[in-house]
Short mmCIF file of C-alpha atoms in Angstrom, two decimals:
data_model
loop_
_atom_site.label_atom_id
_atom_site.label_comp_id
_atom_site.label_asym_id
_atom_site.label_seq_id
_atom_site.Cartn_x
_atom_site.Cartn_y
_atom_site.Cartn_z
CA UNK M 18 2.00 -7.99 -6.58
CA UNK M 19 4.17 -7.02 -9.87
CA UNK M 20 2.93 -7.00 -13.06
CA UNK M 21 4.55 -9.86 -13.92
CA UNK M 22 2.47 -12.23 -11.73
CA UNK M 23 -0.95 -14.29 -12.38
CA UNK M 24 -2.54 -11.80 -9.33
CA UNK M 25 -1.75 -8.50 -11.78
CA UNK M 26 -2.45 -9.79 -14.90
CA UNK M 27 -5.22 -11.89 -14.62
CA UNK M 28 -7.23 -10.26 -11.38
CA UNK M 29 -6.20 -6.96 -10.48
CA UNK M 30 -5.79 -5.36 -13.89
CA UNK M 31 -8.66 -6.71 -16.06
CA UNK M 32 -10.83 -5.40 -12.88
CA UNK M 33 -9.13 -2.10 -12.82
CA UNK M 34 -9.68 -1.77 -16.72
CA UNK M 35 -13.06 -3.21 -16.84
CA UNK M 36 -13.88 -0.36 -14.66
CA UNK M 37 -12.27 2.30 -16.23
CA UNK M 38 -14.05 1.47 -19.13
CA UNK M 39 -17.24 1.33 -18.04
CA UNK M 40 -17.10 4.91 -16.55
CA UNK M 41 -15.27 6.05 -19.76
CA UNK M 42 -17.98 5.38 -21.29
CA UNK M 43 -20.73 6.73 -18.77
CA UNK M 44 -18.28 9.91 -19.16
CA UNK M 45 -17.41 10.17 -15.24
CA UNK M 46 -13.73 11.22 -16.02
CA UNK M 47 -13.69 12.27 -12.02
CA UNK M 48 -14.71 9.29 -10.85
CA UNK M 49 -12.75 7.32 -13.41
CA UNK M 50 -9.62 9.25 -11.81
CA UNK M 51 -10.84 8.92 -8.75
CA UNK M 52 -11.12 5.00 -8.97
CA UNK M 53 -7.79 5.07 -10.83
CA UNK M 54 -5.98 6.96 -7.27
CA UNK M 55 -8.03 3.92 -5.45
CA UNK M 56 -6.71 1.40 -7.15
CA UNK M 57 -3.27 2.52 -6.97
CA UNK M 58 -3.07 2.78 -3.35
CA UNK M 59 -4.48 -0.79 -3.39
CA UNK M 60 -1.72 -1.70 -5.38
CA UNK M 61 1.10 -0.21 -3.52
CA UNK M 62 -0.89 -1.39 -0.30
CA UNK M 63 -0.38 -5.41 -1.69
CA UNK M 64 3.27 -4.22 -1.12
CA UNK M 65 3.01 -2.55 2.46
CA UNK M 66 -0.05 -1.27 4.43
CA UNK M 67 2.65 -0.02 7.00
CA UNK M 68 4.00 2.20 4.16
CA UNK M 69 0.70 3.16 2.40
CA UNK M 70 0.10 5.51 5.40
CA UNK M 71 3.66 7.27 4.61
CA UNK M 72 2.62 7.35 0.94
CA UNK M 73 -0.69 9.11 1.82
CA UNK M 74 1.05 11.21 4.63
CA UNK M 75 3.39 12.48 2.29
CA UNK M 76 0.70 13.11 -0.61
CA UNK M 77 -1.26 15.24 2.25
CA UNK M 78 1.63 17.30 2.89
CA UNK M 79 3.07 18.42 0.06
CA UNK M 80 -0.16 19.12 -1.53
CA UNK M 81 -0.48 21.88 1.72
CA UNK M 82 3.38 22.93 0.75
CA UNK M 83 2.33 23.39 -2.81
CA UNK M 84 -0.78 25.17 -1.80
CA UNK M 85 1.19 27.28 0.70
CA UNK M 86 3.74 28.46 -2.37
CA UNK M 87 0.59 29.63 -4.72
CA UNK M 88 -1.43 31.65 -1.94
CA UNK M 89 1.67 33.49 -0.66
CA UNK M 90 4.05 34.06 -3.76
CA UNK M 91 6.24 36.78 -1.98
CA UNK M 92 7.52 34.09 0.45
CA UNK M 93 7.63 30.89 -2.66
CA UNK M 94 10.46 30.52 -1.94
CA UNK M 95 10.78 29.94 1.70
CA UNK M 96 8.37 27.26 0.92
CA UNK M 97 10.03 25.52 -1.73
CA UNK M 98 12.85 25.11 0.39
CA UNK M 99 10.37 23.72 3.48
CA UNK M 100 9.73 21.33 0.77
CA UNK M 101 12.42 20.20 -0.71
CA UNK M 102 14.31 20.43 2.90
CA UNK M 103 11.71 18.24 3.64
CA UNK M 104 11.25 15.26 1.07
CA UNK M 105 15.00 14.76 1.10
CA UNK M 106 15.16 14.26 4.84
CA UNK M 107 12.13 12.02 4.24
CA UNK M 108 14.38 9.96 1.96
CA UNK M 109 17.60 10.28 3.81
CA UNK M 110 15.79 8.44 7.08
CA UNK M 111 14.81 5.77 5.00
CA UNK M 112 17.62 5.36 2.38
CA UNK M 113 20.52 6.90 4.12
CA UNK M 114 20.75 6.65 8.29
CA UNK M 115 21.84 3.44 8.21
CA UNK M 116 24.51 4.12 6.13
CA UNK M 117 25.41 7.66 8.26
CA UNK M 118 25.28 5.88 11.46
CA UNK M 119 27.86 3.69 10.29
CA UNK M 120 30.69 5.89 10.58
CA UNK M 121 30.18 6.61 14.35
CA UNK M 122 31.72 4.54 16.95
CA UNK M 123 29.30 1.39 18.13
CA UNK M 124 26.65 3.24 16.41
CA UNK M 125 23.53 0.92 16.39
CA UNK M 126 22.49 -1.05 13.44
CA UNK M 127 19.46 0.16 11.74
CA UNK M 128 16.99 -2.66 10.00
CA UNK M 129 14.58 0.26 8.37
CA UNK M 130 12.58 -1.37 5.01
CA UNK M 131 12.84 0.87 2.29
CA UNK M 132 9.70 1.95 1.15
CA UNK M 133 9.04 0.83 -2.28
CA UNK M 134 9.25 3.87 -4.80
CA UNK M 135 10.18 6.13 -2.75
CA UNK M 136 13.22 6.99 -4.30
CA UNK M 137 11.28 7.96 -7.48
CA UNK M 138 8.04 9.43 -6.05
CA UNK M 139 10.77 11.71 -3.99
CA UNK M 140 12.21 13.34 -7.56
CA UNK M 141 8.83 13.81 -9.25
CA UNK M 142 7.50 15.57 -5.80
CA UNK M 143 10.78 17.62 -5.48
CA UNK M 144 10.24 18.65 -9.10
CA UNK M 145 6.56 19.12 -9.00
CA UNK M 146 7.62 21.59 -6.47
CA UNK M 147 10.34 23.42 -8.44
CA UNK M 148 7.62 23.84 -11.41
CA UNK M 149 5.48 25.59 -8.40
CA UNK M 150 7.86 28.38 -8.04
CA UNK M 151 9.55 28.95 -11.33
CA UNK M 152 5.98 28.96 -12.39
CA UNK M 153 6.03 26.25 -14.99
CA UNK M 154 3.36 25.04 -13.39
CA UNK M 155 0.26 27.67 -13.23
CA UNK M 156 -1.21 25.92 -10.11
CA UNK M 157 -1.37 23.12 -7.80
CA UNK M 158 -4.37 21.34 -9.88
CA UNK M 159 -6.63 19.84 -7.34
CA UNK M 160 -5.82 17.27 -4.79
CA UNK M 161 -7.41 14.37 -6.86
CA UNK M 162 -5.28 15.28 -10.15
CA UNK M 163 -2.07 15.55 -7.43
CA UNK M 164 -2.85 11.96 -5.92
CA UNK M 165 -3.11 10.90 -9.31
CA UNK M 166 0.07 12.20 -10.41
CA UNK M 167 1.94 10.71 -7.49
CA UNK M 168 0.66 7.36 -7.28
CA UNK M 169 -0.79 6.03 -10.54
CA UNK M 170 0.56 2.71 -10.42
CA UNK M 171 2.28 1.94 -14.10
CA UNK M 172 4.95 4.29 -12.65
CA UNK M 173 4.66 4.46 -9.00
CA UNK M 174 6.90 1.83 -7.86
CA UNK M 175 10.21 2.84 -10.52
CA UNK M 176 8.98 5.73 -12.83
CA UNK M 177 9.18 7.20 -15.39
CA UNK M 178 9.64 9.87 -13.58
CA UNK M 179 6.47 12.10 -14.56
CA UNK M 180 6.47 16.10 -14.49
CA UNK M 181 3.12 17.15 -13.88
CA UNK M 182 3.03 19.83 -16.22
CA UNK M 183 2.69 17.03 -19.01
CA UNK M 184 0.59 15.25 -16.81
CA UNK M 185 -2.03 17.49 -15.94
CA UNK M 186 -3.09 18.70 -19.33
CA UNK M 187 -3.19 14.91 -20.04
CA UNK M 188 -6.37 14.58 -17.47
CA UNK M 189 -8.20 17.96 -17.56
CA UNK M 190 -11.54 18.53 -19.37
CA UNK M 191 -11.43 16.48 -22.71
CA UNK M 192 -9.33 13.05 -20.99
CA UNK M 193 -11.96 10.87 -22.54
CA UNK M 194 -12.20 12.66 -25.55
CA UNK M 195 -8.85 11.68 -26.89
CA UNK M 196 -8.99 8.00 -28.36
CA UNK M 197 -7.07 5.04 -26.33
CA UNK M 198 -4.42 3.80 -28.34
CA UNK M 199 -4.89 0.53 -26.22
CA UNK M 200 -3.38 -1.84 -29.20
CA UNK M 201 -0.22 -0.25 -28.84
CA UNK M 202 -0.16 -0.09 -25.47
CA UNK M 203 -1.24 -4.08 -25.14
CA UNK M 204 2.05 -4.61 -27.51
CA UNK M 205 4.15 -2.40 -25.48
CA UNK M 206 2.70 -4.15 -22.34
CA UNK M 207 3.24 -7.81 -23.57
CA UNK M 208 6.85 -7.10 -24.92
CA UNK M 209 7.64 -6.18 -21.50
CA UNK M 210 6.44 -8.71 -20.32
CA UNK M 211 8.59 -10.73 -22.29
CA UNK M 212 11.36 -8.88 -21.56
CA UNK M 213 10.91 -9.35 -17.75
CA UNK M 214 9.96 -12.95 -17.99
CA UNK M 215 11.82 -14.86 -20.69
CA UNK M 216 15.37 -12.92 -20.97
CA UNK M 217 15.46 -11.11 -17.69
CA UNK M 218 14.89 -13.33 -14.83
CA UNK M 219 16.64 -16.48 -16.65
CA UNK M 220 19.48 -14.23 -16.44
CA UNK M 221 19.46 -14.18 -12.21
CA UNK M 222 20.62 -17.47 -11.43
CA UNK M 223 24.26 -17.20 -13.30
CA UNK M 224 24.23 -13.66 -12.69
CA UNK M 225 23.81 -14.32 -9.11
CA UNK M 226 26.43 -17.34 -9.19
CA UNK M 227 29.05 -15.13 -10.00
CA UNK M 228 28.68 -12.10 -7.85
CA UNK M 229 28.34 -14.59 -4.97
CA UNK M 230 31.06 -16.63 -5.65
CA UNK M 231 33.16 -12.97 -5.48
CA UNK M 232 31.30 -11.92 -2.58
CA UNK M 233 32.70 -15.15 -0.80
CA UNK M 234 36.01 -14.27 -1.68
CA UNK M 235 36.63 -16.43 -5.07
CA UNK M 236 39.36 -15.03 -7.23
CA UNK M 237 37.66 -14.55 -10.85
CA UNK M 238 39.49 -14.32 -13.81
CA UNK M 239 39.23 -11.60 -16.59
CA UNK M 240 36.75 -13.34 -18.27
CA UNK M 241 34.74 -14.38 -15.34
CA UNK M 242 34.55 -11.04 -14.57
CA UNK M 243 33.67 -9.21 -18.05
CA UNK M 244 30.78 -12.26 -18.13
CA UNK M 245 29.43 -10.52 -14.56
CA UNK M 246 29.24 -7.32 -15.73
CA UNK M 247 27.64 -8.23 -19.24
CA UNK M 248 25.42 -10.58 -17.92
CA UNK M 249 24.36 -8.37 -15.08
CA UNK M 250 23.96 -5.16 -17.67
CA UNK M 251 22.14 -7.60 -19.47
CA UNK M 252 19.63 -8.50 -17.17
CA UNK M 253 19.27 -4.98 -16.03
CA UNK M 254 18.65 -3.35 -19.12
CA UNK M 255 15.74 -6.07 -19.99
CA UNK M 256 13.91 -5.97 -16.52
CA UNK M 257 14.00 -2.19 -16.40
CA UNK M 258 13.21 -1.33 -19.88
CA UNK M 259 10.87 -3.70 -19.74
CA UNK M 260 9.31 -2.58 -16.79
CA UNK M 261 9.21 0.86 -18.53
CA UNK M 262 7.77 -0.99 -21.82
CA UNK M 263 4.62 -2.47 -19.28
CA UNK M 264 4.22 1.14 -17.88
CA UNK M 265 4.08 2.93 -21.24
CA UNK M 266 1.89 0.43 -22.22
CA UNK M 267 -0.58 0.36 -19.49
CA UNK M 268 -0.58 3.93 -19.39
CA UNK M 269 -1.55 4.66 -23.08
CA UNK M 270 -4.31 1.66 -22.28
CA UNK M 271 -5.54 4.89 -19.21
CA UNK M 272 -5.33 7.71 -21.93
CA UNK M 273 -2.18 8.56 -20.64
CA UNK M 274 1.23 9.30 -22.46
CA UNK M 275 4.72 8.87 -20.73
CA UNK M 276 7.84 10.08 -21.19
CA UNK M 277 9.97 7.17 -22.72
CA UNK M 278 12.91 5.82 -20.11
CA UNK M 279 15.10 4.13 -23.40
CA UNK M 280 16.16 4.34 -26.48
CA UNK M 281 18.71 1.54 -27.28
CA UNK M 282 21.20 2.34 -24.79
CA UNK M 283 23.71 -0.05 -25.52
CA UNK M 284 23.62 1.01 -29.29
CA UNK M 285 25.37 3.99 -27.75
CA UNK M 286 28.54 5.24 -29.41
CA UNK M 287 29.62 7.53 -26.57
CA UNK M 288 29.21 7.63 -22.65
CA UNK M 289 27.72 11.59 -23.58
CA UNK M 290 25.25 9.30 -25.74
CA UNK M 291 24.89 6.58 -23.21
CA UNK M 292 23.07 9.17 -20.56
CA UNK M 293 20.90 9.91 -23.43
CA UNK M 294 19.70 7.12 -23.86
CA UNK M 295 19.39 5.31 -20.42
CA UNK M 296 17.10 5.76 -17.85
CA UNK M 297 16.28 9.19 -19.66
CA UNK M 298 13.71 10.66 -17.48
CA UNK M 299 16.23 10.63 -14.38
CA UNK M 300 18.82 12.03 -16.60
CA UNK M 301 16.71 14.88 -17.40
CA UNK M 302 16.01 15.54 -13.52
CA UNK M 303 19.39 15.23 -12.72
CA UNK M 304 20.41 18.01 -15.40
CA UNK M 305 17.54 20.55 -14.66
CA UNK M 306 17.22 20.21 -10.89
CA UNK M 307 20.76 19.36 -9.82
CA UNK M 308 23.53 20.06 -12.21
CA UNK M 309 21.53 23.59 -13.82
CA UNK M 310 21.18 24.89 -10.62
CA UNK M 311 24.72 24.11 -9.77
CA UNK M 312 25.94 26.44 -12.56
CA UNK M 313 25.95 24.33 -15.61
CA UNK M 314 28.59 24.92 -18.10
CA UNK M 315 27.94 28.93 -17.60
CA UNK M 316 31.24 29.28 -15.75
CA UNK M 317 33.84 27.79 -17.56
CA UNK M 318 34.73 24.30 -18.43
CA UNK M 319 36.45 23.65 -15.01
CA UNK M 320 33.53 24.53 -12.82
CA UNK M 321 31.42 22.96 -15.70
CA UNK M 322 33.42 19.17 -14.75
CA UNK M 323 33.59 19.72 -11.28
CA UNK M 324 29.53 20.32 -11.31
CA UNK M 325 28.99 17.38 -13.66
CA UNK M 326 31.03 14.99 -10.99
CA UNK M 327 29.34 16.42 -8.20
CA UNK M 328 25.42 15.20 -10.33
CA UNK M 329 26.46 11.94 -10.94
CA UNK M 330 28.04 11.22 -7.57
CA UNK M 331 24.97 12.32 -6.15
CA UNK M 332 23.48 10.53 -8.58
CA UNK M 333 25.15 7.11 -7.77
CA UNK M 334 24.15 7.74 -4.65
CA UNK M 335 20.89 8.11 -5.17
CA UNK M 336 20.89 4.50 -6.18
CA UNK M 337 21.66 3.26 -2.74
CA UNK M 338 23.41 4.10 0.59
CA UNK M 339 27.07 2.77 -0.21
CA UNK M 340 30.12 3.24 -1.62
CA UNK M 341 30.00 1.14 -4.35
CA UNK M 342 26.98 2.77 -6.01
CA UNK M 343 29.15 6.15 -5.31
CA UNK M 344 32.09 4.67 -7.26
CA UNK M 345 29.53 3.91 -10.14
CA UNK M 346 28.34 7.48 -9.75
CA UNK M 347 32.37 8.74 -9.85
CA UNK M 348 33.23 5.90 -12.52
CA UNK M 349 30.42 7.70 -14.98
CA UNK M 350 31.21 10.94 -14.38
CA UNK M 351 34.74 10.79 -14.70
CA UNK M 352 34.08 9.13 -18.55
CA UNK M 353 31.80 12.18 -18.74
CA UNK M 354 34.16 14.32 -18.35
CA UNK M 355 36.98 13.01 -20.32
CA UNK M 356 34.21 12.71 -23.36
CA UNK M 357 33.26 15.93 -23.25
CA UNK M 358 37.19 17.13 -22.78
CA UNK M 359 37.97 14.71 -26.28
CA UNK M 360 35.43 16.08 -27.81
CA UNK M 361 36.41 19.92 -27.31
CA UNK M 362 40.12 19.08 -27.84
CA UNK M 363 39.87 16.98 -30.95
CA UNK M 364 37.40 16.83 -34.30
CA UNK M 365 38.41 13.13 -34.83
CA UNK M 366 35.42 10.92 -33.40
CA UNK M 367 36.16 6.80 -33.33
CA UNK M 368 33.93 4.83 -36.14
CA UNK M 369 30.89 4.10 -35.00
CA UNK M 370 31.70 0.37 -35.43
CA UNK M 371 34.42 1.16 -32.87
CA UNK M 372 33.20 3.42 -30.79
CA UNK M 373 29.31 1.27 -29.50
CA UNK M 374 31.85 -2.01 -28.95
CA UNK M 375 34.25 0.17 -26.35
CA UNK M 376 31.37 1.94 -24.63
CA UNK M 377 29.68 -1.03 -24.01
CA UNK M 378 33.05 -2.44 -22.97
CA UNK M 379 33.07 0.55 -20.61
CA UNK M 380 29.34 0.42 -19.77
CA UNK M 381 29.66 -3.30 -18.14
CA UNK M 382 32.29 -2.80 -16.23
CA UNK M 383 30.82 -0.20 -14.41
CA UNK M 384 28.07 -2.13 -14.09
CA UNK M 385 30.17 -4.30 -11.49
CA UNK M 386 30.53 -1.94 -8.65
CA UNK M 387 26.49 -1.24 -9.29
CA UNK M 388 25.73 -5.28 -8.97
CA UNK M 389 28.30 -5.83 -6.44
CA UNK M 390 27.54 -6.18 -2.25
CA UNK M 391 30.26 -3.30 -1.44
CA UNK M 392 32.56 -1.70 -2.44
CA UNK M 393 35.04 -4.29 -1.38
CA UNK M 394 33.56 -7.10 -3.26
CA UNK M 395 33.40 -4.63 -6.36
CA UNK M 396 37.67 -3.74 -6.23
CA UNK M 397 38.18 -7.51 -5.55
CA UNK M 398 36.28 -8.21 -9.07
CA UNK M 399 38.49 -5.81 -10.82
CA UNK M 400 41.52 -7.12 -9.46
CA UNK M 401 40.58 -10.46 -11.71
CA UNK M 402 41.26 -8.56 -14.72
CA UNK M 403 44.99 -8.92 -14.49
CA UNK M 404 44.39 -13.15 -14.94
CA UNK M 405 43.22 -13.99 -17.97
CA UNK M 406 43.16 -17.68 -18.03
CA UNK M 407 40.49 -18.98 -19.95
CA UNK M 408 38.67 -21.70 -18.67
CA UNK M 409 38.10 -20.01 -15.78
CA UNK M 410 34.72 -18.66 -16.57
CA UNK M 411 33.12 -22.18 -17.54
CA UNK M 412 34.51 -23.70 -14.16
CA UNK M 413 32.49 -22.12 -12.14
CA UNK M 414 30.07 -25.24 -11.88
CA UNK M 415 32.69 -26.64 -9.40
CA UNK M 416 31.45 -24.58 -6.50
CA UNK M 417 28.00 -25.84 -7.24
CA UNK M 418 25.39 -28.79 -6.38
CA UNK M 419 22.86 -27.95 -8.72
CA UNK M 420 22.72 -29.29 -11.76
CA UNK M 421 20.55 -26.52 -13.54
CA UNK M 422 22.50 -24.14 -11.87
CA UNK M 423 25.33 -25.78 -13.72
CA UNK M 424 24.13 -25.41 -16.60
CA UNK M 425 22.65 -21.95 -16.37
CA UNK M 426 26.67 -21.30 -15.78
CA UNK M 427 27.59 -23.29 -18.61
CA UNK M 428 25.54 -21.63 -21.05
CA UNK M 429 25.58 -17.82 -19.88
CA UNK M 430 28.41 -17.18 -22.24
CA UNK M 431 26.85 -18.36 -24.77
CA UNK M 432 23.16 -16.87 -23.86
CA UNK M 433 24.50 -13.57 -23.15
CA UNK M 434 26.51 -13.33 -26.80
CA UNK M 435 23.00 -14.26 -28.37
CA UNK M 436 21.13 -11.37 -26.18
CA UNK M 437 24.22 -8.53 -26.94
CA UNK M 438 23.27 -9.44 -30.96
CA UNK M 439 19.40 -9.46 -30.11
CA UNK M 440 19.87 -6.00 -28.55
CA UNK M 441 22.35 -4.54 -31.12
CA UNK M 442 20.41 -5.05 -33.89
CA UNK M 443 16.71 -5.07 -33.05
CA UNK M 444 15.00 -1.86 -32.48
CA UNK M 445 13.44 -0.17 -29.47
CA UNK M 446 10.23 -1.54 -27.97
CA UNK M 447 8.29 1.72 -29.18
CA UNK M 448 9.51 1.61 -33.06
CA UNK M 449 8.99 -2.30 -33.19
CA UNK M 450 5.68 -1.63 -31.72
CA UNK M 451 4.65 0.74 -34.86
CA UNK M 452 6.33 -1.46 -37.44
CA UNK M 453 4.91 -4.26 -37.10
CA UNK M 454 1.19 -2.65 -37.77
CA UNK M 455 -2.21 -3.99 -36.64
CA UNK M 456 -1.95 -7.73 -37.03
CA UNK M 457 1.32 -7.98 -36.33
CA UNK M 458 1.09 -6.77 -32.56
CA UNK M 459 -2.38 -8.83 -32.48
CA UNK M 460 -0.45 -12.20 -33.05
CA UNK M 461 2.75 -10.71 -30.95
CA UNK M 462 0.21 -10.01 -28.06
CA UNK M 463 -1.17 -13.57 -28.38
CA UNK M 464 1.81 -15.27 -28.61
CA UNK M 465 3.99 -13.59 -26.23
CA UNK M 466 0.95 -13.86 -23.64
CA UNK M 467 0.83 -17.18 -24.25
CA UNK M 468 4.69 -17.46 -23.33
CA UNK M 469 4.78 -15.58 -20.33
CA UNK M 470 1.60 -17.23 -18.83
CA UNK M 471 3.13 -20.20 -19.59
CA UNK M 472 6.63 -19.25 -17.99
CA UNK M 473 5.30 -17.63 -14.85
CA UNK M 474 3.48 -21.52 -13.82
CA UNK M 475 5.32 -22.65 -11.30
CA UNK M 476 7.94 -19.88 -10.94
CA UNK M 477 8.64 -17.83 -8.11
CA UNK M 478 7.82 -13.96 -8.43
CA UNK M 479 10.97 -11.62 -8.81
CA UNK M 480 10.46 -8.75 -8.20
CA UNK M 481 12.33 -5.69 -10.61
CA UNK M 482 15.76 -4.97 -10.21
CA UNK M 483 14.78 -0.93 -9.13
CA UNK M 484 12.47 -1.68 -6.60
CA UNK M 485 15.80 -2.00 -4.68
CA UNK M 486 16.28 1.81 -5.50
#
């Protein structure tokens, strides 16, 4: 069940709601949270019963961690490290053996499903822990306000990633005092919905086409290739954002306020700007629980580069077990670093109008090796940017028997220049939520409902791009 599907948006969340509001308004903000942890292991549970033990398992023992690093402060730290020692190796079974035991000699191959979220329920327990010792966080709160934190399902399955020292306050004493803001959070909620449905997953079928057509070992051309990456960053930044849109939005429908993932990323002038602006709440945990801790920039601009390769190689591969996703992680940092050394070396800055067109240039190109199979499959790509015969991206249609498919190929050039405009010059989800005032998200709900009902008849569910990560 995603929220893009008849089962979500016409069963299991009107139910969920209708409840909530009932006991909102009987005042039972326990049991409302209470129902609220319920229904989100229910809703991870549509994915995996197998897994919805691990996901309780883990809630269970970190809690005790947690508890252990309050009652005994002298040895906090001991703990935190039991933890965080811990939820890592938790992760690296699932995410990362596979890709270890490949380098041994007739190793066995592994077939271990990934749980889902578990990448991103991971980071916001790691952190939740950090907060525990540096004392950010006064206390553990109470097992029911920790289930909640970890699994309530707008952001369980691919964040935001949620601290709970914004979360807490959010559902102590004086939760159903605050007044829902459940109009904005219906916009929020349809437009990405709309994002998901109608730009995002129209996008898959060409995208697909010509990944797998490199994958078999088709030689693309330099503009086959700079149509994979745009259409791929394409579809990626409207099923994720919009997946952070519906999770906003269903949140603030609960009371409850979370951090924004986006702000017009590909309006970005600068890669520095770029990590500012995309997927913002892993940014931030990257920075204060990875690269800080490394040493920052206190030491010098040397150890300052090498620390700020070392985050977003571990961040790549926190993505997935393989190399490609590592070269992403290198790519980025490297364009980090070189920003950062133009900007201390020189006070001349591009134009804006020149600057967003070459990061974005830069931005879906590194978007290959993120798309691509392996790492193999993502080198081969770049080699087709030394042939630039044009014709070459329209032909694709030859390797095909479809006819739609044809013509999803056909037209992707043309779709994708259309989408780039729509994204340049429109604003965020958030700020086109506000301006268009009362009545205008009442007839953008409608309508846009009305589409993506409409669309989903018939179509198969696909599921969002980061449940992979």
């Amino acid at each position: 069940m995603i929220f893009s599907s008849y089962a979500f948006l016409l069963v299991f969340f009107p139910l969920v709601y209708l409840l909530f509001l009932v006991l909102r308004a009987w005042r039972l903000e326990r049991a409302a949270l209470a129902m609220l942890v319920v229904a989100s292991l229910v809703f991870y549970g549509m994915w995996s019963w197998k897994y919805l033990g691990l996901l309780l398992g883990l809630i269970v023992i970190n809690f005790v961690l947690g508890k252990q690093q309050v009652r005994h402060r002298a040895q906090a730290k001991v703990w935190l490290i039991v933890a965080v020692v811990f939820n890592l190796s938790v992760l690296a079974y699932f995410k990362y053996a596979g890709f270890f035991l490949g380098f041994l000699p007739e190793s066995a191959t592994w077939h271990i499903i990934l749980p889902l979220g578990i990448s991103f329920f991971t980071f916001q327990k790691i952190a939740w822990h950090v907060d525990l010792y540096q004392r950010r966080l006064p206390d553990t709160g109470t097992v029911l306000q920790y289930s909640f934190f970890v699994c309530f399902f707008p952001q369980l399955i691919a964040g935001p990633i949620v601290h709970a020292r914004t979360l807490f306050p959010q559902i102590s004493a004086g939760w159903f005092n605050r007044p829902l803001t459940w109009q904005l959070g219906l916009c929020l909620l349809t437009l990405g919905l709309m994002k998901k449905v109608l730009l995002a997953d129209p996008l898959a079928p060409g995208v697909a086409m010509l990944f797998d057509s490199a994958q078999a070992g088709h030689a693309l051309s330099a503009p086959e290739v700079l149509l994979a990456g745009l259409s791929y960053g394409l579809q990626l930044y409207f099923d994720f954002s919009g997946y952070a849109d519906m999770a906003i939005g269903l949140g603030l429908m609960f009371g409850i306020k979370l951090p924004a993932n986006f702000r017009s990323p590909y309006k970005s002038a600068s890669i520095v700007e770029f990590w500012r602006r995309w997927h913002i709440t892993l940014s931030g945990f990257l920075r204060d629980y990875l690269y800080i801790p490394l040493g920052g920039n206190r030491h010098g601009r040397l150890r300052a580069n090498g620390n700020l390769l070392i985050t977003m190689l571990l961040g790549g591969l926190w993505h997935g077990a393989g190399w490609q996703f590592i070269l992403w992680g290198g790519v980025h940092g490297a364009l980090l670093v070189i920003n950062h050394y133009w900007r201390h070396l020189s006070r001349w800055r591009l134009p804006r109008l020149i600057a967003v067109p070459l990061t974005l240039l830069v931005v879906m190109l590194a978007w290959i090796p993120f798309r691509a199979d392996s790492l193999t499959t993502s080198l081969h790509m770049f080699q087709g940017l030394t042939d630039w015969r044009l014709g070459g991206a329209f032909d694709l249609s030859q390797l095909l028997t479809e006819v739609a498919t044809m013509q999803v190929v056909k037209t992707l050039p043309w779709v994708c220049a259309a989408l780039l405009v729509l994204v340049l010059v429109t604003p965020g989800s958030r700020r086109l939520s506000l301006k268009l005032g009362a009545t205008g998200r009442g007839v953008l709900v409608a309508v846009g409902l009305f589409m993506v009902l409409k669309a989903l008849a018939g179509a198969p569910d696909r599921a969002f791009l980061y449940f992979n990560f």
